[in-house]
Amino acid sequence: MTDANNLISHLVELRNRILRALLSVLAVFLCLVYFAEDLYHYLASPLMAVLPENASMIATDVASPFFAPFKLTLVLSFFIAIPYVLYQVWAFIAPGLYKTEKKLVMPLLVSSTLLFYAGMAFAYFVVFPLAFAFFTSVAPSGVTVSTDISSYLDFVLKLFFAFGVSFEIPIAIILMCWTGVTDAKSLRAKRPFVIVGVFVIGMLLTPPDVISQTLLALPMWLLFEVGVIVGGFYSKNNHSDEQEDNPATDN
């Protein structure tokens, strides 16, 4: 009976945490929805700046002028609310963690959020201008570049996600070192393969020009080096002896 009560109490707490996370996204959305068109205009600025004279974006679907800014605002609301959403995740799992795990997990949640934001900012301010300038410059003669607003939104959201995830490399390395999957010494030995790999990823995620591929590959390489340095302090051997017999119950 006690186990059943514990299970029910955990499920109730999980429900409350999920509801709080969803309400935070909704609250941000309600604050931003009035500015939906302005937000889309700001998102489209890197493309609009390189479109040919008298060219503009188009809407091929009747509802696109409404749904595209609405969708952008909803996704942006989630991105802005990520810190609070992750806090709810932390508050739910923290009572079952060891003290050494608590010392690692919370900084990782914060740093992973900042790195994800940094990846999105890098994509918007560095990659987008170069990529869209390249795309518009290679249009065949007689072809007018007029991008559909929904297609453009889907494209940039994919790039935002790709760059945001790519910037999580240090977090992934730290977790692998901490769990004993690998260690800093092994990763250093694989450095030549990593360098080739990041340039291949840069080629796949960016337009086919050397500049934008390099602009993604070099930060990924640098982030790999940072992850290796920091991961050396979180190897499994460094923390295995510090584990306590029971999970910590303090927050």
Coordinates of C-alpha atoms in Angstrom, one line a residue:
M1 CA 0.0 0.0 0.0
T2 CA 2.9 2.3 0.8
D3 CA 4.5 1.7 -2.6
A4 CA 1.1 2.5 -4.3
N5 CA 0.8 5.7 -2.3
N6 CA 4.3 6.7 -3.2
L7 CA 3.6 6.0 -6.9
I8 CA 0.4 8.1 -6.8
S9 CA 2.2 11.0 -5.0
H10 CA 5.0 10.9 -7.7
L11 CA 2.4 10.9 -10.5
V12 CA 0.5 13.8 -8.9
E13 CA 3.8 15.8 -8.6
L14 CA 4.7 15.0 -12.2
R15 CA 1.3 16.2 -13.4
N16 CA 1.8 19.4 -11.4
R17 CA 5.2 20.0 -12.8
I18 CA 4.0 19.4 -16.4
L19 CA 1.1 21.8 -15.9
R20 CA 3.4 24.5 -14.5
A21 CA 5.7 24.1 -17.5
L22 CA 2.8 24.3 -19.9
L23 CA 1.4 27.3 -18.1
S24 CA 4.7 29.1 -18.3
V25 CA 4.8 28.6 -22.1
L26 CA 1.2 29.8 -22.3
A27 CA 2.0 32.9 -20.3
V28 CA 4.9 33.8 -22.5
F29 CA 2.8 33.2 -25.6
L30 CA 0.0 35.5 -24.4
C31 CA 2.6 38.2 -23.8
L32 CA 4.1 37.8 -27.3
V33 CA 1.1 37.0 -29.5
Y34 CA 0.2 40.7 -30.0
F35 CA 3.7 41.1 -31.6
A36 CA 3.5 38.0 -33.8
E37 CA 3.8 39.9 -37.1
D38 CA 6.7 42.0 -35.8
L39 CA 8.5 38.9 -34.6
Y40 CA 8.1 37.2 -38.0
H41 CA 9.3 40.4 -39.7
Y42 CA 12.4 40.3 -37.5
L43 CA 12.9 36.6 -38.3
A44 CA 12.6 37.3 -42.0
S45 CA 15.0 40.2 -41.9
P46 CA 18.2 38.2 -42.9
L47 CA 16.4 37.0 -46.1
M48 CA 14.6 40.3 -46.8
A49 CA 18.0 42.1 -46.7
V50 CA 19.4 40.0 -49.6
L51 CA 16.3 39.6 -51.8
P52 CA 16.5 41.3 -55.2
E53 CA 14.9 44.7 -55.6
N54 CA 11.1 44.7 -55.7
A55 CA 11.1 41.1 -54.6
S56 CA 9.2 40.0 -51.4
M57 CA 8.1 36.9 -49.6
I58 CA 4.8 35.3 -50.6
A59 CA 2.0 33.2 -49.1
T60 CA 0.9 30.3 -51.2
D61 CA -1.8 29.2 -48.7
V62 CA -4.8 31.3 -47.7
A63 CA -4.2 30.8 -44.0
S64 CA -0.4 31.2 -44.1
P65 CA -0.4 34.9 -43.2
F66 CA -2.1 34.0 -39.9
F67 CA -0.6 30.6 -39.0
A68 CA 3.1 31.3 -39.8
P69 CA 3.4 34.2 -37.3
F70 CA 1.2 32.2 -34.8
K71 CA 3.5 29.2 -35.1
L72 CA 6.6 31.3 -34.7
T73 CA 5.2 32.9 -31.6
L74 CA 4.3 29.5 -30.1
V75 CA 7.8 28.1 -30.8
L76 CA 9.5 31.2 -29.5
S77 CA 7.4 31.1 -26.3
F78 CA 8.7 27.6 -25.7
F79 CA 12.3 28.6 -26.3
I80 CA 11.9 31.6 -23.9
A81 CA 10.3 29.4 -21.2
I82 CA 12.9 26.7 -21.4
P83 CA 14.7 27.8 -18.2
Y84 CA 11.5 27.5 -16.2
V85 CA 10.6 24.2 -17.9
L86 CA 14.0 22.8 -17.1
Y87 CA 13.6 24.0 -13.5
Q88 CA 10.5 22.0 -13.2
V89 CA 12.4 18.9 -14.5
W90 CA 15.1 19.6 -11.9
A91 CA 12.6 20.0 -9.1
F92 CA 11.0 16.7 -9.9
I93 CA 14.2 14.6 -10.2
A94 CA 16.4 16.4 -7.6
P95 CA 15.0 14.4 -4.5
G96 CA 16.2 11.1 -6.1
L97 CA 19.7 12.2 -6.9
Y98 CA 22.9 11.8 -5.0
K99 CA 24.7 14.9 -3.7
T100 CA 27.4 14.5 -6.3
E101 CA 24.8 14.1 -9.0
K102 CA 23.1 17.3 -7.9
K103 CA 26.3 19.2 -8.2
L104 CA 26.6 18.1 -11.8
V105 CA 23.0 18.1 -13.1
M106 CA 22.0 21.7 -12.2
P107 CA 25.1 23.3 -13.8
L108 CA 24.5 21.1 -16.9
L109 CA 20.9 22.2 -17.1
V110 CA 21.9 25.9 -17.0
S111 CA 24.9 25.5 -19.4
S112 CA 22.9 23.4 -21.9
T113 CA 20.2 26.1 -22.0
L114 CA 22.8 28.9 -22.6
L115 CA 24.6 26.8 -25.2
F116 CA 21.3 26.1 -27.0
Y117 CA 20.5 29.9 -27.1
A118 CA 24.1 30.6 -28.3
G119 CA 23.6 28.1 -31.1
M120 CA 20.4 29.8 -32.2
A121 CA 22.0 33.3 -32.0
F122 CA 25.0 32.1 -34.0
A123 CA 22.6 30.7 -36.7
Y124 CA 20.6 34.0 -36.9
F125 CA 23.4 36.5 -36.8
V126 CA 26.2 34.7 -38.7
V127 CA 24.9 31.8 -40.7
F128 CA 21.6 33.2 -42.0
P129 CA 23.0 36.3 -43.7
L130 CA 25.7 34.3 -45.5
A131 CA 23.4 31.4 -46.4
F132 CA 20.6 33.5 -47.8
A133 CA 23.0 35.7 -49.7
F134 CA 24.4 32.6 -51.3
F135 CA 21.0 31.1 -52.2
T136 CA 19.7 34.4 -53.8
S137 CA 23.0 34.9 -55.7
V138 CA 22.8 31.5 -57.4
A139 CA 19.2 31.9 -58.7
P140 CA 19.1 31.2 -62.5
S141 CA 18.7 34.2 -64.8
G142 CA 15.1 35.2 -65.2
V143 CA 14.0 33.5 -61.9
T144 CA 12.6 35.8 -59.2
V145 CA 13.3 34.7 -55.7
S146 CA 10.0 34.8 -53.7
T147 CA 10.0 32.5 -50.7
D148 CA 6.8 31.2 -49.2
I149 CA 6.5 32.4 -45.6
S150 CA 5.6 29.0 -44.2
S151 CA 8.4 27.2 -46.0
Y152 CA 10.8 29.9 -44.8
L153 CA 9.7 29.4 -41.2
D154 CA 10.1 25.6 -41.4
F155 CA 13.5 26.0 -42.8
V156 CA 14.9 28.5 -40.2
L157 CA 13.3 26.5 -37.3
K158 CA 15.2 23.4 -38.5
L159 CA 18.4 25.4 -38.7
F160 CA 17.8 26.8 -35.2
F161 CA 17.3 23.4 -33.8
A162 CA 20.3 21.9 -35.7
F163 CA 22.6 24.7 -34.5
G164 CA 21.2 24.6 -31.0
V165 CA 21.8 20.9 -30.7
S166 CA 25.3 21.2 -32.3
F167 CA 26.3 23.6 -29.6
E168 CA 25.5 21.0 -26.9
I169 CA 28.7 19.1 -27.7
P170 CA 30.4 20.0 -24.4
I171 CA 27.4 18.8 -22.4
A172 CA 27.4 15.5 -24.3
I173 CA 31.1 15.0 -23.7
I174 CA 30.8 15.8 -20.0
L175 CA 28.0 13.3 -19.6
M176 CA 29.9 10.6 -21.5
C177 CA 33.0 11.1 -19.3
W178 CA 30.9 11.3 -16.1
T179 CA 29.1 8.0 -16.9
G180 CA 32.3 6.2 -17.9
V181 CA 31.4 5.8 -21.6
T182 CA 34.7 7.4 -22.5
D183 CA 37.3 9.7 -21.1
A184 CA 39.2 12.8 -22.0
K185 CA 42.4 10.8 -23.0
S186 CA 40.4 8.7 -25.5
L187 CA 38.7 11.7 -26.9
R188 CA 42.0 13.5 -27.5
A189 CA 43.3 10.4 -29.4
K190 CA 40.3 10.7 -31.6
R191 CA 40.8 14.4 -32.4
P192 CA 41.7 13.9 -36.1
F193 CA 38.4 12.0 -36.7
V194 CA 36.5 14.6 -34.8
I195 CA 37.9 17.4 -36.9
V196 CA 36.9 15.5 -40.1
G197 CA 33.5 14.8 -38.6
V198 CA 32.6 18.4 -37.6
F199 CA 33.4 19.5 -41.2
V200 CA 31.2 16.8 -42.6
I201 CA 28.4 17.9 -40.3
G202 CA 29.0 21.5 -41.3
M203 CA 28.7 20.4 -44.9
L204 CA 25.4 18.6 -44.3
L205 CA 23.8 21.4 -42.1
T206 CA 24.8 24.4 -44.1
P207 CA 24.6 25.6 -47.8
P208 CA 27.2 24.2 -50.1
D209 CA 29.8 27.0 -49.7
V210 CA 33.1 26.8 -47.8
I211 CA 32.4 29.9 -45.6
S212 CA 29.2 28.8 -43.9
Q213 CA 30.5 25.2 -43.6
T214 CA 33.6 26.5 -41.8
L215 CA 31.6 28.8 -39.6
L216 CA 29.7 25.9 -38.2
A217 CA 32.6 23.4 -38.1
L218 CA 35.1 25.7 -36.2
P219 CA 32.7 26.4 -33.3
M220 CA 31.9 22.7 -33.0
W221 CA 35.6 21.9 -32.9
L222 CA 36.2 24.5 -30.3
L223 CA 33.3 23.3 -28.2
F224 CA 34.6 19.7 -28.5
E225 CA 38.0 20.9 -27.1
V226 CA 36.1 22.7 -24.2
G227 CA 34.1 19.6 -23.5
V228 CA 37.3 17.5 -23.4
I229 CA 38.9 19.8 -20.9
V230 CA 35.9 20.1 -18.6
G231 CA 35.0 16.4 -19.1
G232 CA 38.4 15.5 -17.7
F233 CA 37.2 16.7 -14.3
Y234 CA 34.1 14.6 -14.4
S235 CA 35.5 11.2 -15.3
K236 CA 33.8 8.2 -13.7
N237 CA 36.9 7.5 -11.6
N238 CA 36.8 11.0 -10.1
H239 CA 33.3 10.7 -8.7
S240 CA 32.6 7.0 -8.2
D241 CA 34.2 7.0 -4.8
E242 CA 32.1 10.0 -3.7
Q243 CA 28.7 8.4 -4.1
E244 CA 26.7 8.1 -1.0
D245 CA 24.8 4.9 0.0
N246 CA 21.4 6.6 -0.3
P247 CA 20.0 9.3 -2.6
A248 CA 20.0 12.8 -1.1
T249 CA 16.7 14.1 0.1
D250 CA 17.6 17.8 0.4
N251 CA 16.9 20.2 -2.4

